[in-house]
mmCIF file of C-alpha atoms in Angstrom:
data_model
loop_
_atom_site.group_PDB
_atom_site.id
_atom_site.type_symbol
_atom_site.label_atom_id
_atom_site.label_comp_id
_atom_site.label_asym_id
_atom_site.label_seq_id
_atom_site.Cartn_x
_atom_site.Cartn_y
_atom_site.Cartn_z
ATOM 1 C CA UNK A 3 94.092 103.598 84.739
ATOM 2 C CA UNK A 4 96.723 102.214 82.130
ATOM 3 C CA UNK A 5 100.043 100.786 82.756
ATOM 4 C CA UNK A 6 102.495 102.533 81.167
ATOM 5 C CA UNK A 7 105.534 100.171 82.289
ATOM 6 C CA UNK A 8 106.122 97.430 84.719
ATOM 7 C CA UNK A 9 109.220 95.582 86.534
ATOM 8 C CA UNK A 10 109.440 92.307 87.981
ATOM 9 C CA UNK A 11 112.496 90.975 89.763
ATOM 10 C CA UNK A 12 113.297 87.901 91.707
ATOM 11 C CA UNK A 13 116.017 87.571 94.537
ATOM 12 C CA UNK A 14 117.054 85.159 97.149
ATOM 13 C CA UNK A 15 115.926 86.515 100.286
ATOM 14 C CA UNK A 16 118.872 86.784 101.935
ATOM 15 C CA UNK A 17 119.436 90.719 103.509
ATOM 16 C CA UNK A 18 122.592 91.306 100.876
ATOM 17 C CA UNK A 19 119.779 91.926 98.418
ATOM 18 C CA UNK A 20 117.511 94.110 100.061
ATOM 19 C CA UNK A 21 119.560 97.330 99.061
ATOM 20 C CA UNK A 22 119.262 95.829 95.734
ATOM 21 C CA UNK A 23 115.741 95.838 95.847
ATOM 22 C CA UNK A 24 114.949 99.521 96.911
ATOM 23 C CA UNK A 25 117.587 100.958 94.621
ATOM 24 C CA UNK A 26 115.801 98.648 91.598
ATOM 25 C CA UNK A 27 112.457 100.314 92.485
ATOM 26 C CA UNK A 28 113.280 103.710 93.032
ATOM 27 C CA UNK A 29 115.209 103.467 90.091
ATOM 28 C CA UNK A 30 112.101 102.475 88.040
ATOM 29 C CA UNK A 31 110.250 105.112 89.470
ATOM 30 C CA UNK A 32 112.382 107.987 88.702
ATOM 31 C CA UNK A 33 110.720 107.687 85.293
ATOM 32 C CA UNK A 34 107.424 109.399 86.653
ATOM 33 C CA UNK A 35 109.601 112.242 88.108
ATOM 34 C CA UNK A 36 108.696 112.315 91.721
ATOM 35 C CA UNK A 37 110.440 114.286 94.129
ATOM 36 C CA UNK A 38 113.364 113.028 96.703
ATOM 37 C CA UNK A 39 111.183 112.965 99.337
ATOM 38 C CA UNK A 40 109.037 110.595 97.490
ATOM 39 C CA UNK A 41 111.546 108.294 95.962
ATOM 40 C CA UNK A 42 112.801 108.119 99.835
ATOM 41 C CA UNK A 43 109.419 107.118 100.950
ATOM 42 C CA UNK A 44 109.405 104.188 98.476
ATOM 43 C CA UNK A 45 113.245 103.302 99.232
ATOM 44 C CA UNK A 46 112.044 103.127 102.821
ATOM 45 C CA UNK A 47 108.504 101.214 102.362
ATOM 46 C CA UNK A 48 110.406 98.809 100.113
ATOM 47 C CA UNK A 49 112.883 97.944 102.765
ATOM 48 C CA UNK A 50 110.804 97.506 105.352
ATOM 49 C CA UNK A 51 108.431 94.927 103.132
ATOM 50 C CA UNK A 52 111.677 92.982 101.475
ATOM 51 C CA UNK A 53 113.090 93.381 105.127
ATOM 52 C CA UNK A 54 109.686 91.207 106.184
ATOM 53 C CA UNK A 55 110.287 89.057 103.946
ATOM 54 C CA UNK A 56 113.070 87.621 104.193
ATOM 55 C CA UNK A 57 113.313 87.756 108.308
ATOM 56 C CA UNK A 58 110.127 86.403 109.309
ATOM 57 C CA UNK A 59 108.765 84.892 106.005
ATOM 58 C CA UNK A 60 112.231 82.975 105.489
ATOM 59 C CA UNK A 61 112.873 83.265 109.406
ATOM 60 C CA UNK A 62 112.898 79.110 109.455
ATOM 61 C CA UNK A 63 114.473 78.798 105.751
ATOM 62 C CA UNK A 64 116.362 81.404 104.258
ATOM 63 C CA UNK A 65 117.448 81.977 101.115
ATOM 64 C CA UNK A 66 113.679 81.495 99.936
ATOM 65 C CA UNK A 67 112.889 83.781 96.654
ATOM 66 C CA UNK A 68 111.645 87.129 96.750
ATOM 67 C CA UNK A 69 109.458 88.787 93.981
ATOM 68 C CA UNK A 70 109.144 92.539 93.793
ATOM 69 C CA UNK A 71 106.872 93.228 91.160
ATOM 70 C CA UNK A 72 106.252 97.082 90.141
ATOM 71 C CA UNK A 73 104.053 99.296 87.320
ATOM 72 C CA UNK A 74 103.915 102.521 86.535
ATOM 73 C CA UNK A 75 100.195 103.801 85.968
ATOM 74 C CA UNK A 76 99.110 106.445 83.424
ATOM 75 C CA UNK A 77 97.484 108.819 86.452
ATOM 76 C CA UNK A 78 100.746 108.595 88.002
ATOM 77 C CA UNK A 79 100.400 106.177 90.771
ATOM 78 C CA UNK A 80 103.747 103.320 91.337
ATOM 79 C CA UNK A 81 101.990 100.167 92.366
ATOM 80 C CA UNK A 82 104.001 97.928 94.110
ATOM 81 C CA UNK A 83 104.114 93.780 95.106
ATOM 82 C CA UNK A 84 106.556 92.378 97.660
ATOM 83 C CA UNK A 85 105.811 88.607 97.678
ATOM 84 C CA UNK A 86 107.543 86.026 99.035
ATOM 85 C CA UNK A 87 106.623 82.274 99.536
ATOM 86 C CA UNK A 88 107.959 81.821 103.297
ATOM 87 C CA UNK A 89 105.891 80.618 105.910
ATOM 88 C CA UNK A 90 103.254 83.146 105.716
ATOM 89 C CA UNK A 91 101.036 85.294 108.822
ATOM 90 C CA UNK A 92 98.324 83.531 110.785
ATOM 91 C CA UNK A 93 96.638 86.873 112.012
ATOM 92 C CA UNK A 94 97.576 90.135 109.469
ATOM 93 C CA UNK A 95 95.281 92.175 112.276
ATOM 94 C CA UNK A 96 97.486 91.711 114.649
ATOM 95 C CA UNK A 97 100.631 91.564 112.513
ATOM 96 C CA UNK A 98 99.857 94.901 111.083
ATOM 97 C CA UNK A 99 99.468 96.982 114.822
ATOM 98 C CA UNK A 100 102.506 99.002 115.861
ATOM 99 C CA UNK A 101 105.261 97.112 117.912
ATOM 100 C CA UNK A 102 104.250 93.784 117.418
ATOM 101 C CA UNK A 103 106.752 91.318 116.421
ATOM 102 C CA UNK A 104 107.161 88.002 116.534
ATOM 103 C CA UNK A 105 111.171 87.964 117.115
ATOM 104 C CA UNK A 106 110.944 90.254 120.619
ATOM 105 C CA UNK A 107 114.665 88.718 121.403
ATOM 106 C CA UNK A 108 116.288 90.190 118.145
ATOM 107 C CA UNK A 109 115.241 93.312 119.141
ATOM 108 C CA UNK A 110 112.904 94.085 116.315
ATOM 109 C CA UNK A 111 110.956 96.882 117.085
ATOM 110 C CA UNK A 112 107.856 95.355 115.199
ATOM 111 C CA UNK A 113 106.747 98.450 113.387
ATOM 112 C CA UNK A 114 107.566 97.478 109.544
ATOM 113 C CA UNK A 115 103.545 97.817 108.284
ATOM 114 C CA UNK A 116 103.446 100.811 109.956
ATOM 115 C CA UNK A 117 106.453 102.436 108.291
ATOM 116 C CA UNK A 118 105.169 100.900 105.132
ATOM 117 C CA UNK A 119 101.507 102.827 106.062
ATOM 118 C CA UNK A 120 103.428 105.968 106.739
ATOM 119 C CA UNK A 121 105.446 106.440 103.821
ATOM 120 C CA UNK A 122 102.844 104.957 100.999
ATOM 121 C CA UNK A 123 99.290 105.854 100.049
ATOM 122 C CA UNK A 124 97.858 102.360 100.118
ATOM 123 C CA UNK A 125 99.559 99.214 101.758
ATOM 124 C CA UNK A 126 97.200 95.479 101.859
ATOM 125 C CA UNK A 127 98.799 92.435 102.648
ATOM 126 C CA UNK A 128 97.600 89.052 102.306
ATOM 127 C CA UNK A 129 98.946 86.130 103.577
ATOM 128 C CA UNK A 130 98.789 82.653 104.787
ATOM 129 C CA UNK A 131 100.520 79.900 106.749
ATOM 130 C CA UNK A 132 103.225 77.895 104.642
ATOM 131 C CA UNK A 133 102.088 79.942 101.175
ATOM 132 C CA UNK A 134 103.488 83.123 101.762
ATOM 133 C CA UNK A 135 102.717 86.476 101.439
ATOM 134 C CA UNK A 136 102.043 89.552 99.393
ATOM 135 C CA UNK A 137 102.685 92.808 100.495
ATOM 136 C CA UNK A 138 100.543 95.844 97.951
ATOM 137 C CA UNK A 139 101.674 99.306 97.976
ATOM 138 C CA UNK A 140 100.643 102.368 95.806
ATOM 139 C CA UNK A 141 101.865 105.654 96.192
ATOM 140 C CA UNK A 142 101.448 108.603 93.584
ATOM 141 C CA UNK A 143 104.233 109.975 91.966
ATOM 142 C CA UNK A 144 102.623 113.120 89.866
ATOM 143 C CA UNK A 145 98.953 113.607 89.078
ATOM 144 C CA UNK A 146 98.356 111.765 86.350
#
């Protein structure tokens, strides 16, 4: 696997820019030719992990800086990084299981990792309390 091309932007994480960032992305990725329905899978995988960022990992401080990292991959695969510096998970487990959320009075329906699972080949996150977090996605865009 060789990188072909790579992207890195940074934001304040404040929800104005998460449009910004999925239309960035899927923009990038157009250069690999995938179909709609892929390029919709990655708008939608990237809004859910900006989305994360900036509500719960800024949740206490917003406006904190988001970094969406991306490369293209010679076998045809978009990696993807969603980091932010916010105040970070204490259990990714339980974080990561379908309708958890830690904001139950904003009505968040606490299924963001599992969107991001759904529409992506490959999603890791690693985190921790007051650093941050870093959100990994890969999805294949043509066989390579």
């Amino acid at each position: 696997m060789k990188i072909i091309n790579e992207m890195k932007l940074e934001f304040l994480g404040v929800p104005e820019n998460e449009g910004f960032a999925r239309v960035a992305v899927s923009a990038f990725a157009v250069q690999l030719d995938p179909t709609l329905d892929v390029l919709a899978d990655i708008k939608t995988a990237v809004s859910e992990a900006v989305t994360n960022a900036i509500v719960h990992g800024y949740a206490d401080a917003s406006g904190g800086t988001v970094t969406v990292a991306a490369a293209l991959q010679d076998d045809g695969v978009l990696s993807l990084e969603i980091i932010d510096k916010g105040k970070g998970i204490a259990d990714i487990d339980r974080a990561m299981q379908p309708f958890f959320t830690t904001q139950p009075e904003k009505e968040r329906s606490g299924m963001g990792f599992s969107v991001m699972q759904t529409f992506m080949d490959k999603v890791t996150v690693e985190s921790k309390p007051g650093k941050g977090t870093t959100v990994r996605m890969q999805k294949r865009l043509r066989e390579g």
